[in-house]
Short mmCIF file of C-alpha atoms in Angstrom, two decimals:
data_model
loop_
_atom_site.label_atom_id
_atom_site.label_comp_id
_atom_site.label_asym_id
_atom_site.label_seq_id
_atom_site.Cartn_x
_atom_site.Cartn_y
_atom_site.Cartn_z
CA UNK S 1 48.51 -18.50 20.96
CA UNK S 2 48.52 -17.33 17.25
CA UNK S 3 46.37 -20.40 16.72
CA UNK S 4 43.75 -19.66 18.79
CA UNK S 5 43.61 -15.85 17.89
CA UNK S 6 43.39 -16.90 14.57
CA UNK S 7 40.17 -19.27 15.30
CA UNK S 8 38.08 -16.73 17.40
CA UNK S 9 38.89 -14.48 14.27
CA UNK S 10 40.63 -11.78 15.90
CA UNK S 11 42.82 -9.48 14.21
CA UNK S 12 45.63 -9.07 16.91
CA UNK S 13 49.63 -8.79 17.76
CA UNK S 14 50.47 -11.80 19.81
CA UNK S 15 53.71 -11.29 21.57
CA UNK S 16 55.47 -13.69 24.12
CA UNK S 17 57.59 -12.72 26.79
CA UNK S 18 59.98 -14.74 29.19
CA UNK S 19 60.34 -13.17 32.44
CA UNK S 20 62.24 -14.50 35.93
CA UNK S 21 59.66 -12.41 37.95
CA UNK S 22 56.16 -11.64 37.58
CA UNK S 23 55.59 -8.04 38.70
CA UNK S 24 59.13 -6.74 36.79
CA UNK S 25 57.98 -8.48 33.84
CA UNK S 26 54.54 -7.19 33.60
CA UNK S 27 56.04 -3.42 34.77
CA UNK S 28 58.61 -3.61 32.38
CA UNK S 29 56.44 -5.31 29.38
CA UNK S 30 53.29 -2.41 29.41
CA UNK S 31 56.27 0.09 29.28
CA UNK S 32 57.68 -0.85 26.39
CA UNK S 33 54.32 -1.91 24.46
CA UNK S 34 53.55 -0.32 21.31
CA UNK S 35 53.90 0.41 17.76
CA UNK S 36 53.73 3.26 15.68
CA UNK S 37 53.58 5.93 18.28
CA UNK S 38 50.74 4.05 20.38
CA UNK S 39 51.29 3.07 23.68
CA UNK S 40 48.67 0.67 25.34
CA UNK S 41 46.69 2.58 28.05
CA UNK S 42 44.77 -0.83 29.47
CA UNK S 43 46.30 -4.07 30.35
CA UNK S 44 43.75 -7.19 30.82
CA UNK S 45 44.84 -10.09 33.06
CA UNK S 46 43.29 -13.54 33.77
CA UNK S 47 42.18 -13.82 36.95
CA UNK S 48 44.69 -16.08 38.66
CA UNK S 49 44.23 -19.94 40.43
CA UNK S 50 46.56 -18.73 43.11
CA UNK S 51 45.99 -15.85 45.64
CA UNK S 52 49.05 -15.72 45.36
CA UNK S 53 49.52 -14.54 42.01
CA UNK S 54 46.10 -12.31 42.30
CA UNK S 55 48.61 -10.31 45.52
CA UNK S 56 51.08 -9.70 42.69
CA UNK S 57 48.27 -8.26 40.21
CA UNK S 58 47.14 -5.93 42.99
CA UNK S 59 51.27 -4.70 43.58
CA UNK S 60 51.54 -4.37 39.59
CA UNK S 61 48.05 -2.03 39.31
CA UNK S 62 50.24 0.08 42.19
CA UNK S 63 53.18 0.36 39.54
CA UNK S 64 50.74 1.00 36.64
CA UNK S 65 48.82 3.66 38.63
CA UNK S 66 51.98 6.01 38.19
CA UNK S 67 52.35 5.12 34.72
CA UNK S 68 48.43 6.22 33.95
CA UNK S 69 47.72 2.97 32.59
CA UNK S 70 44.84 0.92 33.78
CA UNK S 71 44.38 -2.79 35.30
CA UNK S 72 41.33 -5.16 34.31
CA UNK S 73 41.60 -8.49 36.10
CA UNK S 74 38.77 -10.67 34.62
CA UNK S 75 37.55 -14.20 35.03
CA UNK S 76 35.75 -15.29 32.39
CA UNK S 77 33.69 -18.38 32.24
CA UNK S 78 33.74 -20.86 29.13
CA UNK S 79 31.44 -19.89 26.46
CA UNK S 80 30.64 -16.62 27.95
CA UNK S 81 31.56 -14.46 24.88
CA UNK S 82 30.86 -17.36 22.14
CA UNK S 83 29.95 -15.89 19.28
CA UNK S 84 26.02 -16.20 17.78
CA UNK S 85 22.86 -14.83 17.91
CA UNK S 86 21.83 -11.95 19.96
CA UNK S 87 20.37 -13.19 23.24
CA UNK S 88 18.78 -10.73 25.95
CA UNK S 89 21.74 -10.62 28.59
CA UNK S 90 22.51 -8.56 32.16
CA UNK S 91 25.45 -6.87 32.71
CA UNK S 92 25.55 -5.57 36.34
CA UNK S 93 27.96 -2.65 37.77
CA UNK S 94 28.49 -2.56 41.05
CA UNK S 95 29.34 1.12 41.94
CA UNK S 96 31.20 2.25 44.72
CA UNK S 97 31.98 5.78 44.03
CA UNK S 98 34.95 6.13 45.94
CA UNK S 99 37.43 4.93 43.76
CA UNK S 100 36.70 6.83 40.74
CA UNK S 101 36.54 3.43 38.82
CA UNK S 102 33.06 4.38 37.10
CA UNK S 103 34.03 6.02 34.33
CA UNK S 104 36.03 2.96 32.57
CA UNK S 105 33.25 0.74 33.79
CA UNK S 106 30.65 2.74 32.13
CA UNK S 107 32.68 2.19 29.06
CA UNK S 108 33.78 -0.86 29.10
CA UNK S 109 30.03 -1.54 29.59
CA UNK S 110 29.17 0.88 26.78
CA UNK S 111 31.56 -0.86 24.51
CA UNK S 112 30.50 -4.68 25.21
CA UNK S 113 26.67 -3.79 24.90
CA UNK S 114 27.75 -2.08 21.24
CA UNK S 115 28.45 -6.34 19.98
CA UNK S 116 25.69 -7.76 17.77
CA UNK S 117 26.11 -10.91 20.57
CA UNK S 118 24.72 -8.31 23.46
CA UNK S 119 22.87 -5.46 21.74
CA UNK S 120 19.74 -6.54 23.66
CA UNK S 121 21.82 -6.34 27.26
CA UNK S 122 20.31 -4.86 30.06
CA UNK S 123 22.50 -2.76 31.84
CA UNK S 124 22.23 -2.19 35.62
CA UNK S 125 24.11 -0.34 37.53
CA UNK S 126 24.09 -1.46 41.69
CA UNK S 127 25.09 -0.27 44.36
CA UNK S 128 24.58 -0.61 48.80
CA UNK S 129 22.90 1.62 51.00
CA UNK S 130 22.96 1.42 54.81
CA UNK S 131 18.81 2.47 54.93
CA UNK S 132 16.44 4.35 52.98
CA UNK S 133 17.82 7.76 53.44
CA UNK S 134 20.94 7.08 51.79
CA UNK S 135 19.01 4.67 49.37
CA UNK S 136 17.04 7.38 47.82
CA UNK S 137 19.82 9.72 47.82
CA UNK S 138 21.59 7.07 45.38
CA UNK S 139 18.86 6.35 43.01
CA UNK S 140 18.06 10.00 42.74
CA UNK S 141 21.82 10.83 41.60
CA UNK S 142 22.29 8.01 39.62
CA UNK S 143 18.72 8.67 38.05
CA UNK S 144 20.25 12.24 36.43
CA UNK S 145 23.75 11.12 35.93
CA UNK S 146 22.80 8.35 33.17
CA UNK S 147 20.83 10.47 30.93
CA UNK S 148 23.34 13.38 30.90
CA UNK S 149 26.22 10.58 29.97
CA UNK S 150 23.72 8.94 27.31
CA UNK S 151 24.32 5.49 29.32
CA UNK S 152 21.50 3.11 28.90
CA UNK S 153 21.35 1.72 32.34
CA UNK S 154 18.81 1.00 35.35
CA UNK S 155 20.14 2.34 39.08
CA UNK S 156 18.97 -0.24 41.54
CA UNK S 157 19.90 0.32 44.89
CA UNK S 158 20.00 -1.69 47.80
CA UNK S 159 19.96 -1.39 51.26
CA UNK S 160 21.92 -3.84 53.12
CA UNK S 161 20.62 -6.18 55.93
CA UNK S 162 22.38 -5.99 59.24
CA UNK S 163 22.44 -9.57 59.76
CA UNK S 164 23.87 -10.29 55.64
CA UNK S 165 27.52 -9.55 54.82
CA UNK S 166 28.07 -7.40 51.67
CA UNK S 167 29.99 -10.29 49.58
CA UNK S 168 26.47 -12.33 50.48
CA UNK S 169 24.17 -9.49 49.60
CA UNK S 170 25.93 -8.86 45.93
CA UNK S 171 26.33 -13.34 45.89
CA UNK S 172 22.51 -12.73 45.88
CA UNK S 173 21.31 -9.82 43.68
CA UNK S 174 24.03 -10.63 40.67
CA UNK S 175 23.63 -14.48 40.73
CA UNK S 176 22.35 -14.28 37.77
CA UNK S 177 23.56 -11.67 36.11
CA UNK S 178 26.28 -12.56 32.53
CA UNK S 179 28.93 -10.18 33.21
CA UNK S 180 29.57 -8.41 36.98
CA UNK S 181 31.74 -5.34 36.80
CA UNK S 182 33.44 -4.15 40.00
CA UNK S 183 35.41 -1.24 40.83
CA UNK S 184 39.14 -2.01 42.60
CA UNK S 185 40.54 -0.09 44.93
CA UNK S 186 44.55 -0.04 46.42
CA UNK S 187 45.44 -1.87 49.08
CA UNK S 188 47.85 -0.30 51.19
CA UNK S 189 51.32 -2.07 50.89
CA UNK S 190 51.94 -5.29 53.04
CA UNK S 191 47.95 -5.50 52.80
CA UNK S 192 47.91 -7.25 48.84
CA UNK S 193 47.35 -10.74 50.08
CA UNK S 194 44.07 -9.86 52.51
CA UNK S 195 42.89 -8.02 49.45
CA UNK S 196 43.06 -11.24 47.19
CA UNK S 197 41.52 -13.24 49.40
CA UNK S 198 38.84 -10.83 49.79
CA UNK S 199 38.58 -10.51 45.60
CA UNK S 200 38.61 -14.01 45.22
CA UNK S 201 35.77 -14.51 47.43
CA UNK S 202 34.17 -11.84 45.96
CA UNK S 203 34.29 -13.36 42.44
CA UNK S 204 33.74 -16.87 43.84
CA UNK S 205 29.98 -18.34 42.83
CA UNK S 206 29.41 -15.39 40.67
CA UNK S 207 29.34 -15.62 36.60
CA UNK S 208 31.83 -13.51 34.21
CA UNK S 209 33.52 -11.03 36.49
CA UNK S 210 35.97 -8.10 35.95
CA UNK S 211 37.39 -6.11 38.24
CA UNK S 212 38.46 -2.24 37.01
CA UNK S 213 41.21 -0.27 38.51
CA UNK S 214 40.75 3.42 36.17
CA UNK S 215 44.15 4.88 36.66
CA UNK S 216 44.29 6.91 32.97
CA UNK S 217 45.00 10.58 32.31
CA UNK S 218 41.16 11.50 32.14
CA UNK S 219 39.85 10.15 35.34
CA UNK S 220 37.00 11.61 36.23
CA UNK S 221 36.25 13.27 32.64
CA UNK S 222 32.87 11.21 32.32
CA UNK S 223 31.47 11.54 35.44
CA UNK S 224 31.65 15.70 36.36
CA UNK S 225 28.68 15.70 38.73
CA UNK S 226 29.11 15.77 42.52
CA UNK S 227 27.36 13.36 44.98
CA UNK S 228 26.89 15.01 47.49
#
């Protein structure tokens, strides 16, 4: 592991844990993380082959949710943050609302467009309407929110065919797209596994995907304005 930190020229702490059970392990391990009087606020997991293991993710980012630390579950594609030249790239939030996952998406965002590699991103941030009402309601508050939080980003809304399921609809409009960001929300207990399978075939056929659970102390902070 040290090896290949060392290649990709990070500067980073590379600790290895033996565990007899996944969720206790991971609980127990972002507990006790930390040096110097800082505690890790954000854990990052590889998105999983087995749904399986993805169920066990979703019962952890219940556990972390009381300890105020959030859950990124990404599944990055080879080559996707190579280093080199800066290319013109898309990075595509999907926003719910709902969950309150926006603000840490809007950052993490923030943060990965600030990389010489993606300095020329475009930044969009998506979201489904059931018709035009609701469509332009969207846009509008969108449209003031991301100048007042100095956020770079294009609102495009869209309004969802009756005859297209939403999984096909975002399949469709982020295709393309180099990194998809989507909010997470909690599945009620005894419900994990129908949530992975409906995760994994959201991030199925899509490029670079993470999925954002925002469970820290300042939820909320970035984002004051109503929609209402």
């Amino acid at each position: 592991m040290k090896d290949v930190l060392d290649d990709e020229g990070l500067v980073t702490f590379p600790e290895l844990y033996v565990v007899s059970d996944v969720v206790e392990g991971i609980t127990n391990v972002s507990q006790a993380n930390g040096m110097a009087g800082i505690e890790s606020n954000i854990l990052l997991l590889g998105w999983p082959k087995e749904e399986k293991l993805l169920a066990d993710f979703l019962r952890i980012m219940r556990r972390l949710e009381c300890l105020n630390k959030s859950l990124i579950i990404g599944n990055i594609q080879p080559g996707a943050f190579t280093a080199g030249e800066s290319l013109k790239r898309s990075i595509h939030i999907w926003w719910g609302g709902l969950q309150r996952n926006g603000d840490l998406m809007l950052l993490l965002t923030y943060l990965l467009s600030r990389n010489p590699e993606w300095l020329r991103s475009k930044i969009q941030v998506m979201s489904i309407a059931s018709d035009e009402i609701m469509k332009t309601r969207t846009e509008n508050y969108l449209k003031t929110l991301l100048p007042e939080i100095r956020i770079d980003a294009e609102p495009s809304v869209v309004v969802k065919p009756e005859d297209e399921s939403v999984i096909d609809l975002i399949h469709k409009e982020s295709s393309n797209a180099d990194v998809v960001m989507f909010g997470l929300a909690m599945p009620d207990i005894g419900k994990e596994e129908a949530y992975a399978r409906h995760l994994d075939r959201l991030a199925r056929d899509l490029p670079t995907v993470f999925s954002v659970k925002n469970s820290s102390l300042f939820i909320g902070e970035l984002l004051k304005q109503d929609f209402e």
